[in-house]
Coordinates of C-alpha atoms and ligand atoms in Angstrom, one line a residue:
M1 CA 65.4 89.6 99.3
T2 CA 65.9 90.1 102.9
G3 CA 66.3 93.6 104.3
N4 CA 65.2 95.1 101.0
D5 CA 61.9 97.0 101.3
P6 CA 60.1 96.8 98.0
A7 CA 58.6 100.1 98.8
D8 CA 62.0 101.7 98.2
E9 CA 62.0 100.5 94.7
T10 CA 58.7 102.0 93.7
E11 CA 60.2 105.3 94.5
V12 CA 63.0 104.9 92.1
S13 CA 62.3 106.9 89.0
P14 CA 62.9 105.0 85.7
D15 CA 64.2 108.3 84.4
R16 CA 67.9 107.8 84.1
H17 CA 68.7 111.4 83.7
S18 CA 69.3 111.8 87.3
H19 CA 71.9 109.0 87.2
A20 CA 73.8 110.3 84.3
S21 CA 76.8 111.3 86.4
G22 CA 79.1 109.9 89.0
E23 CA 80.3 106.3 88.7
D24 CA 77.3 104.8 86.9
W25 CA 79.2 104.5 83.6
R26 CA 81.3 101.7 85.1
V27 CA 79.8 98.3 84.2
A28 CA 76.9 97.2 86.4
D29 CA 78.3 96.6 89.7
G30 CA 75.7 94.6 91.5
D31 CA 74.2 97.7 93.2
E32 CA 71.3 98.4 90.9
S33 CA 69.5 100.8 93.2
S34 CA 69.0 103.1 90.3
D35 CA 67.0 100.7 88.2
G36 CA 63.3 101.2 88.4
D37 CA 62.5 98.8 85.7
R38 CA 63.2 95.8 87.8
V39 CA 60.4 96.3 90.4
A40 CA 58.8 93.1 89.2
E41 CA 62.0 91.2 89.5
P42 CA 63.5 92.1 92.8
L43 CA 65.8 89.1 92.8
R44 CA 67.7 90.2 89.8
T45 CA 70.3 92.6 91.1
D46 CA 73.3 92.3 88.9
G47 CA 72.2 93.8 85.6
G48 CA 73.0 90.5 84.0
T49 CA 70.9 88.6 81.6
D50 CA 71.2 85.2 83.2
A51 CA 67.8 85.2 84.9
A52 CA 66.7 82.6 82.3
D53 CA 69.2 80.2 83.9
G54 CA 67.2 80.2 87.0
G55 CA 69.1 82.9 88.7
E56 CA 71.5 80.4 90.3
T57 CA 75.1 81.0 90.8
T58 CA 77.2 78.0 90.0
L59 CA 80.9 77.9 89.5
D60 CA 81.7 74.9 87.3
P61 CA 85.0 75.0 85.3
W62 CA 83.7 72.7 82.6
G63 CA 79.9 73.2 82.8
S64 CA 77.9 76.2 82.2
A65 CA 79.1 78.6 84.9
T66 CA 76.4 81.1 85.5
V67 CA 76.6 84.1 87.7
A68 CA 73.1 85.4 88.4
D69 CA 74.4 87.9 91.0
Y70 CA 78.0 88.9 91.4
R71 CA 77.4 89.8 94.9
K72 CA 76.8 86.2 95.8
L73 CA 80.3 85.5 94.9
F74 CA 81.4 87.7 97.7
E75 CA 79.0 86.4 100.3
E76 CA 78.9 82.7 99.3
F77 CA 82.3 82.0 97.9
G78 CA 84.4 84.5 99.8
I79 CA 85.8 86.3 96.7
E80 CA 86.8 89.8 97.8
E81 CA 85.6 93.0 96.1
F82 CA 88.2 94.4 93.7
D83 CA 87.2 98.0 94.5
E84 CA 88.7 97.6 97.9
V85 CA 92.2 97.1 96.5
L86 CA 91.8 99.4 93.5
P87 CA 93.0 102.6 95.1
E88 CA 96.3 100.8 95.9
V89 CA 97.0 99.6 92.4
P90 CA 99.5 101.7 90.5
D91 CA 98.1 103.0 87.3
P92 CA 95.3 100.5 87.1
H93 CA 94.2 98.9 83.9
Y94 CA 91.0 100.2 82.4
L95 CA 89.3 96.9 83.0
M96 CA 90.0 97.5 86.7
R97 CA 88.9 101.1 86.6
R98 CA 85.6 100.2 84.9
G99 CA 84.7 97.4 87.3
V100 CA 85.1 94.7 84.6
I101 CA 87.6 93.1 87.0
F102 CA 85.3 92.9 89.9
G103 CA 86.8 90.4 92.4
H104 CA 90.0 89.0 93.7
R105 CA 91.6 86.7 96.2
D106 CA 94.6 88.0 98.1
Y107 CA 95.5 90.4 95.2
R108 CA 96.9 92.9 97.7
R109 CA 100.1 90.9 98.0
V110 CA 100.7 91.2 94.3
V111 CA 100.0 94.9 94.5
D112 CA 102.5 95.3 97.3
A113 CA 105.1 93.5 95.3
M114 CA 104.4 95.8 92.4
V115 CA 104.7 98.9 94.5
N116 CA 107.8 97.8 96.2
D117 CA 109.5 96.5 93.1
D118 CA 109.6 93.0 94.5
P119 CA 109.3 89.9 92.2
F120 CA 105.8 88.8 91.3
A121 CA 104.2 86.8 88.5
A122 CA 101.1 86.6 86.5
L123 CA 99.9 83.5 84.7
S124 CA 96.8 82.3 82.9
G125 CA 96.0 79.4 80.7
F126 CA 93.8 78.8 77.6
M127 CA 92.1 75.7 76.4
P128 CA 92.5 75.6 72.7
T129 CA 89.0 74.5 71.9
G130 CA 88.0 77.1 69.3
D131 CA 88.9 80.5 68.0
P132 CA 90.2 83.1 70.5
H133 CA 87.5 85.7 70.9
I134 CA 86.9 89.1 72.6
G135 CA 86.4 87.3 75.9
H136 CA 89.8 85.8 75.8
K137 CA 91.2 89.2 74.9
L138 CA 90.4 90.4 78.4
V139 CA 92.7 87.8 79.9
F140 CA 95.4 88.4 77.3
D141 CA 95.3 92.1 78.2
E142 CA 95.5 91.3 81.9
I143 CA 98.6 89.1 81.5
I144 CA 100.2 91.7 79.3
W145 CA 99.4 94.5 81.7
H146 CA 101.1 92.7 84.6
Q147 CA 104.1 92.0 82.3
Q148 CA 104.3 95.7 81.7
Q149 CA 104.1 96.4 85.4
G150 CA 107.3 94.4 85.8
G151 CA 105.9 91.0 86.6
D152 CA 107.1 87.6 85.2
A153 CA 104.4 86.8 82.7
Y154 CA 103.3 83.3 81.8
A155 CA 100.7 82.1 79.3
L156 CA 100.1 78.4 78.7
I157 CA 98.1 76.3 76.3
A158 CA 96.0 73.9 78.3
D159 CA 96.1 71.2 75.7
L160 CA 96.0 68.3 78.1
E161 CA 92.8 69.7 79.5
A162 CA 91.3 70.4 76.1
H163 CA 92.2 66.8 75.1
S164 CA 90.9 65.1 78.2
A165 CA 87.9 67.3 79.3
R166 CA 86.8 68.5 75.8
G167 CA 87.8 65.6 73.6
M168 CA 89.8 67.8 71.2
T169 CA 92.2 66.0 68.8
W170 CA 95.8 67.0 68.7
D171 CA 95.3 68.4 65.2
E172 CA 92.6 70.7 66.3
I173 CA 94.6 71.6 69.4
D174 CA 97.6 72.6 67.4
E175 CA 95.6 74.8 65.0
H176 CA 93.8 76.7 67.8
A177 CA 96.9 76.9 70.0
R178 CA 98.7 78.8 67.3
D179 CA 95.8 81.2 67.0
Y180 CA 95.7 82.0 70.7
L181 CA 99.4 82.6 70.7
L182 CA 99.4 84.9 67.7
S183 CA 96.6 87.0 69.2
L184 CA 98.4 87.2 72.6
L185 CA 101.6 88.4 70.9
A186 CA 99.7 90.8 68.6
L187 CA 98.2 92.4 71.7
G188 CA 101.6 93.0 73.2
F189 CA 102.9 90.0 75.1
D190 CA 106.7 90.0 75.0
P191 CA 107.8 86.4 74.5
E192 CA 111.4 87.1 75.2
E193 CA 110.6 88.5 78.7
G194 CA 107.7 86.2 79.4
T195 CA 107.2 82.4 79.3
L196 CA 104.9 80.4 76.9
Y197 CA 104.4 76.7 77.2
R198 CA 102.0 74.0 76.5
Q199 CA 101.0 71.6 79.2
S200 CA 101.9 68.5 77.2
G201 CA 105.3 69.8 76.4
D202 CA 106.5 70.8 79.8
R203 CA 108.2 68.1 81.9
E204 CA 108.5 70.3 84.9
V205 CA 104.8 71.0 85.0
Q206 CA 104.0 67.4 84.7
D207 CA 106.4 66.4 87.4
L208 CA 105.0 69.0 89.7
A209 CA 101.5 67.8 88.9
F210 CA 102.5 64.4 89.9
E211 CA 103.8 65.6 93.3
L212 CA 100.6 67.7 93.8
G213 CA 98.6 64.6 93.1
S214 CA 100.0 62.9 96.1
Q215 CA 98.4 65.6 98.3
T216 CA 95.0 65.4 96.6
N217 CA 92.5 62.5 96.8
F218 CA 89.4 61.5 94.9
S219 CA 86.9 62.5 97.6
E220 CA 88.2 66.0 97.5
L221 CA 87.9 66.3 93.7
Q222 CA 84.4 64.8 94.0
A223 CA 83.4 67.4 96.5
I224 CA 84.9 70.3 94.6
Y225 CA 84.1 69.4 91.0
D226 CA 81.3 66.9 91.4
F227 CA 83.4 64.2 89.9
D228 CA 82.0 60.7 90.1
G229 CA 82.8 57.1 89.2
E230 CA 82.4 57.9 85.6
T231 CA 85.0 60.7 85.5
D232 CA 88.0 59.6 83.6
V233 CA 91.4 59.6 85.1
S234 CA 92.9 62.0 82.5
H235 CA 90.3 64.6 83.4
M236 CA 91.4 64.3 87.0
Q237 CA 95.0 64.5 85.9
S238 CA 94.2 67.8 84.1
V239 CA 93.1 69.2 87.4
V240 CA 96.4 68.5 89.1
T241 CA 98.1 69.8 85.9
Q242 CA 96.3 73.1 86.3
M243 CA 97.4 73.2 90.0
A244 CA 100.9 72.8 88.7
D245 CA 100.5 75.5 86.1
I246 CA 99.4 77.9 88.8
L247 CA 102.4 77.1 91.0
Y248 CA 104.9 76.9 88.1
P249 CA 106.1 80.6 88.4
Q250 CA 107.2 79.7 91.9
L251 CA 109.5 76.8 91.0
D252 CA 112.5 79.1 91.0
E253 CA 111.6 80.9 94.2
P254 CA 108.3 81.6 96.0
K255 CA 106.7 84.8 94.9
P256 CA 103.2 86.4 94.8
T257 CA 101.5 85.3 91.7
V258 CA 98.2 86.5 90.2
I259 CA 96.0 84.3 88.1
P260 CA 93.6 86.4 86.0
V261 CA 90.5 84.2 85.2
G262 CA 86.8 84.2 85.0
P263 CA 84.9 83.3 88.2
D264 CA 84.2 79.8 86.9
Q265 CA 87.8 79.0 87.7
D266 CA 87.5 79.9 91.3
P267 CA 87.1 76.3 92.5
H268 CA 90.6 75.7 91.1
M269 CA 91.9 78.7 93.0
R270 CA 90.5 77.4 96.3
L271 CA 92.1 74.1 95.8
V272 CA 95.5 75.4 94.7
R273 CA 95.7 77.8 97.6
D274 CA 95.1 75.0 99.9
L275 CA 97.6 72.7 98.2
A276 CA 100.3 75.4 98.3
A277 CA 100.0 75.2 102.1
R278 CA 99.7 71.4 102.2
M279 CA 102.8 70.9 100.2
G280 CA 104.8 72.9 102.8
Y281 CA 107.3 71.2 105.1
F282 CA 105.7 73.1 108.1
G283 CA 102.4 74.5 109.0
V284 CA 102.2 77.5 111.2
T285 CA 99.3 77.9 113.6
K286 CA 98.6 79.4 116.9
A287 CA 97.9 77.5 120.1
Y288 CA 97.4 78.2 123.8
A289 CA 98.6 74.9 125.2
S290 CA 100.1 71.6 124.0
F291 CA 96.8 70.5 122.4
E292 CA 95.5 71.5 119.0
A293 CA 92.3 73.5 118.7
D294 CA 90.2 74.7 115.8
E295 CA 89.1 78.3 115.2
D296 CA 85.9 78.2 117.2
E297 CA 87.7 76.6 120.1
H298 CA 90.4 79.3 119.9
Q299 CA 87.8 81.9 120.6
Y300 CA 87.1 80.3 124.0
L301 CA 90.8 79.9 124.7
Q302 CA 91.4 83.5 123.9
L303 CA 88.5 84.5 126.2
A304 CA 89.9 82.4 129.0
Y305 CA 93.4 83.7 128.5
E306 CA 92.2 87.3 128.6
G307 CA 90.1 86.7 131.7
R308 CA 92.9 85.0 133.6
A309 CA 93.1 87.7 136.3
E310 CA 89.6 86.7 137.3
Y311 CA 90.2 83.1 138.2
A312 CA 93.9 82.2 138.2
E313 CA 95.6 81.6 141.5
N314 CA 98.7 83.0 139.8
P315 CA 97.6 85.2 136.9
D316 CA 101.1 84.9 135.4
Q317 CA 100.4 81.2 135.1
P318 CA 96.8 80.5 134.6
R319 CA 96.2 76.7 134.6
C320 CA 94.1 74.9 132.0
E321 CA 91.9 73.3 134.6
E322 CA 91.2 76.7 136.2
A323 CA 90.3 78.1 132.8
A324 CA 87.9 75.2 132.2
E325 CA 86.2 75.8 135.5
W326 CA 85.8 79.5 134.8
L327 CA 84.5 78.9 131.3
E328 CA 82.1 76.3 132.6
E329 CA 80.7 78.8 135.2
G330 CA 80.3 81.4 132.5
R331 CA 78.7 79.0 130.2
A332 CA 75.3 80.7 130.2
N333 CA 77.0 83.9 129.1
V334 CA 79.0 82.5 126.3
G335 CA 76.2 80.6 124.6
G336 CA 75.4 77.4 126.5
G337 CA 75.1 74.5 124.2
D338 CA 77.9 75.4 121.8
K339 CA 79.8 72.4 120.5
A340 CA 83.2 74.2 120.5
L341 CA 82.7 75.1 124.1
K342 CA 82.1 71.4 125.0
T343 CA 85.1 70.1 123.2
V344 CA 87.4 72.9 124.4
L345 CA 86.3 72.2 128.0
R346 CA 87.3 68.6 127.6
K347 CA 90.7 69.5 126.2
L348 CA 91.4 72.0 129.0
E349 CA 90.4 69.5 131.7
N350 CA 92.7 66.9 130.2
A351 CA 95.5 69.3 130.1
G352 CA 95.1 69.8 133.9
M353 CA 97.8 71.8 135.5
E354 CA 99.5 72.8 132.2
P355 CA 99.7 76.6 132.0
L356 CA 97.5 78.4 129.4
R357 CA 99.9 80.5 127.3
P358 CA 99.6 81.8 123.8
R359 CA 102.2 80.6 121.4
T360 CA 103.0 80.2 117.7
R361 CA 103.2 76.6 116.6
F362 CA 105.2 75.0 113.8
L363 CA 103.6 71.7 112.7
D364 CA 105.7 69.1 110.9
R365 CA 103.8 68.4 107.7
N366 CA 106.2 67.1 105.1
A367 CA 109.6 68.0 106.6
T368 CA 112.6 65.7 106.5
E369 CA 114.1 64.9 109.8
E370 CA 117.0 67.1 109.0
A371 CA 114.8 70.0 108.1
F372 CA 112.8 69.6 111.4
E373 CA 116.1 69.6 113.3
A374 CA 117.2 72.7 111.5
L375 CA 114.0 74.5 112.3
I376 CA 114.5 73.6 116.0
D377 CA 117.9 75.3 115.9
A378 CA 116.5 78.3 114.0
V379 CA 113.7 79.1 116.4
E380 CA 115.2 81.7 118.6
G381 CA 113.9 82.7 122.1
D382 CA 111.7 80.7 124.4
K383 CA 110.5 77.5 122.8
R384 CA 109.3 74.0 123.5
V385 CA 110.0 71.1 121.2
F386 CA 107.6 68.2 120.8
D387 CA 107.6 65.1 118.6
E388 CA 105.8 66.7 115.7
H389 CA 105.7 70.3 116.5
I390 CA 107.6 73.2 118.0
D391 CA 106.0 75.9 120.1
S392 CA 107.6 79.4 120.1
F393 CA 106.6 81.9 122.7
D394 CA 108.4 84.8 121.1
L395 CA 107.9 84.7 117.4
S396 CA 104.9 86.4 115.7
R397 CA 103.0 84.4 113.2
E398 CA 104.5 86.2 110.2
A399 CA 108.0 85.8 111.5
A400 CA 107.3 82.2 112.0
E401 CA 105.9 81.7 108.5
Q402 CA 109.0 83.3 107.0
L403 CA 111.4 81.3 109.1
A404 CA 109.5 78.1 108.2
R405 CA 109.7 78.9 104.5
E406 CA 113.4 79.7 104.7
V407 CA 114.2 76.4 106.4
E408 CA 112.1 74.6 103.9
L409 CA 113.9 76.2 100.9
D410 CA 117.3 75.5 102.4
H411 CA 116.3 71.9 102.7
G412 CA 115.0 71.2 99.2
G413 CA 111.3 72.1 99.6
Y414 CA 109.3 74.3 97.3
G415 CA 108.2 76.9 99.9
F416 CA 105.1 77.8 97.9
T417 CA 103.1 80.8 98.9
A418 CA 99.4 80.8 98.1
P419 CA 98.6 82.2 94.7
S420 CA 96.2 85.1 94.2
S421 CA 93.5 85.6 91.6
I422 CA 91.6 88.4 90.0
Y423 CA 88.2 87.8 88.3
H424 CA 86.6 89.5 85.4
R425 CA 82.9 89.6 84.5
F426 CA 81.6 87.4 81.8
M427 CA 80.6 89.4 78.7
T428 CA 77.0 89.4 77.7
G429 CA 76.4 87.8 74.3
L430 CA 75.7 90.1 71.4
T431 CA 72.4 88.4 70.9
G432 CA 71.5 88.8 74.6
G433 CA 72.0 85.9 77.0
K434 CA 75.4 84.4 77.4
M435 CA 78.3 84.8 75.1
S436 CA 79.1 81.4 73.9
S437 CA 81.8 80.0 71.6
S438 CA 79.3 77.7 70.1
V439 CA 77.0 80.5 69.0
P440 CA 79.0 82.5 66.5
A441 CA 76.5 85.4 66.4
S442 CA 76.8 85.8 70.2
H443 CA 80.5 86.6 70.2
I444 CA 83.2 88.2 68.0
S445 CA 86.2 86.0 67.2
L446 CA 89.5 87.8 66.9
L447 CA 89.7 86.0 63.6
D448 CA 86.4 87.2 62.3
D449 CA 86.5 89.0 59.0
P450 CA 86.3 92.7 59.9
E451 CA 83.1 93.1 57.8
D452 CA 81.5 90.2 59.7
G453 CA 82.5 91.9 63.0
Y454 CA 80.9 95.1 61.7
D455 CA 77.7 93.2 60.8
K456 CA 77.5 91.3 64.1
V457 CA 77.7 94.6 66.1
K458 CA 75.0 96.1 63.8
A459 CA 72.8 93.1 64.5
A460 CA 73.3 93.1 68.3
T461 CA 70.6 93.4 70.9
T462 CA 70.6 96.8 72.7
G463 CA 69.3 98.3 75.8
G464 CA 67.3 100.8 73.8
R465 CA 63.6 101.7 74.2
E466 CA 60.9 100.8 71.7
T467 CA 60.9 104.1 70.0
A468 CA 63.3 107.0 69.4
E469 CA 60.8 109.2 71.2
K470 CA 60.8 107.1 74.3
Q471 CA 64.6 106.8 74.2
R472 CA 64.9 110.6 74.2
E473 CA 62.4 110.8 77.0
L474 CA 63.6 108.0 79.2
G475 CA 67.2 107.3 78.1
G476 CA 68.6 104.0 77.0
K477 CA 69.5 101.2 79.4
A478 CA 73.2 101.1 79.0
D479 CA 73.6 98.8 82.0
E480 CA 71.7 96.1 80.1
C481 CA 73.2 96.8 76.7
P482 CA 75.7 94.4 75.1
V483 CA 76.8 97.2 72.8
Y484 CA 77.7 99.4 75.8
E485 CA 79.6 96.5 77.1
L486 CA 81.6 96.4 73.9
Y487 CA 82.6 100.0 74.4
A488 CA 83.5 99.5 78.1
Y489 CA 85.3 96.2 77.7
L490 CA 87.1 96.9 74.4
L491 CA 86.2 99.6 72.0
A492 CA 86.8 102.6 74.3
G493 CA 90.3 101.2 75.0
D494 CA 92.0 103.3 77.7
D495 CA 89.8 106.3 77.1
D496 CA 87.5 106.6 80.2
E497 CA 86.2 109.9 79.0
F498 CA 84.9 108.3 75.9
A499 CA 83.3 105.3 77.7
K500 CA 81.6 107.7 80.2
E501 CA 80.4 109.9 77.3
V502 CA 78.7 107.0 75.6
Y503 CA 77.1 106.0 78.9
D504 CA 76.0 109.4 79.8
E505 CA 74.6 110.2 76.4
C506 CA 72.8 106.9 76.3
V507 CA 71.1 107.2 79.7
G508 CA 70.5 110.8 79.1
G509 CA 68.5 110.1 76.0
E510 CA 70.9 112.0 73.7
R511 CA 72.2 108.9 72.0
L512 CA 70.1 106.7 69.8
C513 CA 70.9 103.1 69.2
G514 CA 71.2 103.2 65.4
D515 CA 74.0 105.7 65.5
C516 CA 75.5 104.2 68.6
K517 CA 75.7 100.8 66.9
E518 CA 77.1 102.3 63.7
Q519 CA 79.9 103.9 65.7
A520 CA 80.6 100.7 67.7
A521 CA 80.5 98.6 64.5
Q522 CA 83.0 100.8 62.8
L523 CA 85.3 100.7 65.8
M524 CA 85.0 96.9 65.9
R525 CA 85.9 96.7 62.2
E526 CA 89.0 98.9 62.8
F527 CA 90.0 96.9 65.8
L528 CA 89.8 93.6 63.9
E529 CA 91.6 95.0 60.9
D530 CA 94.4 96.3 63.1
H531 CA 94.6 93.2 65.3
Q532 CA 94.7 90.9 62.3
E533 CA 97.5 92.9 60.7
K534 CA 99.4 92.7 63.9
R535 CA 98.9 89.0 64.0
E536 CA 100.7 88.7 60.7
E537 CA 103.5 90.9 61.9
V538 CA 104.2 88.7 65.0
E539 CA 104.3 85.4 63.0
D540 CA 108.1 85.5 63.1
L541 CA 108.1 86.3 66.8
L542 CA 106.0 83.2 67.4
E543 CA 108.3 81.0 65.3
A544 CA 111.2 82.2 67.4
A545 CA 109.5 81.8 70.7
D546 CA 110.3 78.9 72.9
I547 CA 107.1 76.9 72.5
E548 CA 106.4 73.8 70.5
L549 CA 103.8 74.5 67.8
D550 CA 103.5 71.0 66.5
S551 CA 102.5 68.4 69.0
P552 CA 104.5 65.3 68.9
R553 CA 101.4 63.5 70.1
K554 CA 99.8 63.8 66.7
R555 CA 99.2 60.5 64.8
D556 CA 98.8 60.4 61.1
Ligands
LIG1 N1 91.0 75.6 83.0 C1 91.3 76.8 82.2 C2 90.1 77.0 81.2 O1 89.2 76.4 81.3 C3 92.6 76.7 81.5 C4 93.8 76.6 82.4 C5 94.7 75.6 82.5 C6 94.2 77.6 83.3 N2 95.7 75.9 83.4 C7 95.4 77.1 83.9 C8 93.7 78.9 83.7 C9 96.1 77.9 84.8 C10 94.5 79.6 84.6 C11 95.6 79.1 85.2 O2 90.2 77.8 80.4
SF4_2 FE1 73.1 100.6 73.9 FE2 74.0 102.6 72.6 FE3 71.4 102.0 72.5 FE4 72.5 103.0 74.7 S1 72.3 104.0 72.8 S2 71.1 101.3 74.6 S3 74.5 102.1 74.7 S4 73.1 100.8 71.7

């Protein structure tokens, strides 16, 4: 690990007493400076149990997504840290407070809408491939919380995806779909305020998927999802269907939308955010002259524009060719062999006497002729009109984007704005390793008999020491304990004091695993009893809800 002196680690005491306060009770947050037990494994930094997977971080929506190090998701994939927006979130959910929701893309826009009482939406989807379990509960809770904060809430059954990517029959799908929906309603989703649908039963989603498909090609899916010549067409169709799901809340009007998911779904988020822009009538970029430039080239253009007083005959009107000459002279200072410098020099030379002048550019992407004409009229102030773009010298980028969206909406376009996402941690399996639907002992189904739930918790792996004596002396390893996770993710509910108490008592050596598991097991039993009772109570609510429970695609 670069920049990490192993000598630092040997100084860390394995005695957790000194860490029994502050923010440590939040779930392991990728900053495990306090863990002296990992001296031999300096690469494992997230407190996860995935090291057996080779420590690699892969985000595969249909494969085994593994996150060896949540920090990598920030550095490598550009996911942002949730803690940065947390202080702005009104009355944050406990999953946010406890660091279970650890990352986001562009969530601030949704928070702003929440704070300002502007419209916003939350949507997530569920593949009905098995029983809903406590991992799904996280996402149910996230949707419900956003609904309670005033958002338009959507939950969908990804039956097309389950059928195409997982080979589920329509019979199996119907059975599981019903179970997901009952749990969602039992946990508090309001079906009268919110929207439920299944992919196969929603014509609007399918039409939108078709439109989105015309902006997506095979090479792109290949690059993002590793698809190849053997990938079946329905699987690809399920991708554009998910893109349509995510944009669905914006069909009435564009609005900030949050998609709560696990980080394995991030490839979908990257694609949909891009597609939202690609579908637009107009793209808004910046430019300095009539030619286009990429981001690296823009840095040189900006440099040249700012330095205009040094070289321009008339500093109010620096010429492109003057800028080229000046950049060329300064080449050594700005990093000689840079490719962007070379290309930008060529562009500036070709532009010759054209003045260098910053501007906001509207590109015609998918606009109708009428819409393009309307935009020309709508751009106020100093502007220049070209065949396929309009340059404005007065409008800021934000103002331009808003104007472009308005014109698009007036002329029959969607006007999509890029959706946001929030990401929660994967729960550790009760048996250690990953929580997996195919290993019943590793997870707790929301349909498990409460006694079985009790037993599973009692049998769970812990972060305890070999002996009670050692535990009293050194404290337990709550950060590596699936039972502590159960408290933090579910059993402690909204009660932070309780979660913190369990943590502090554990790492302080006052709590022993036997009692701790007994308490957790009882709470789990109560939770399951209560949840299953509520499921029965909401049966009627589900029957009355606007969603097809019996797939017409079934054959008998
Ligand atoms: N692909 C998701 C999964 O594997 C399910 C899904 C379908 C979804 N459409 C969605 C998730 C839209 C979030 C948003 O479970
Ligand atoms: Fe886990 Fe509880 Fe044991 Fe601590 S005391 S290691 S939280 S089971």
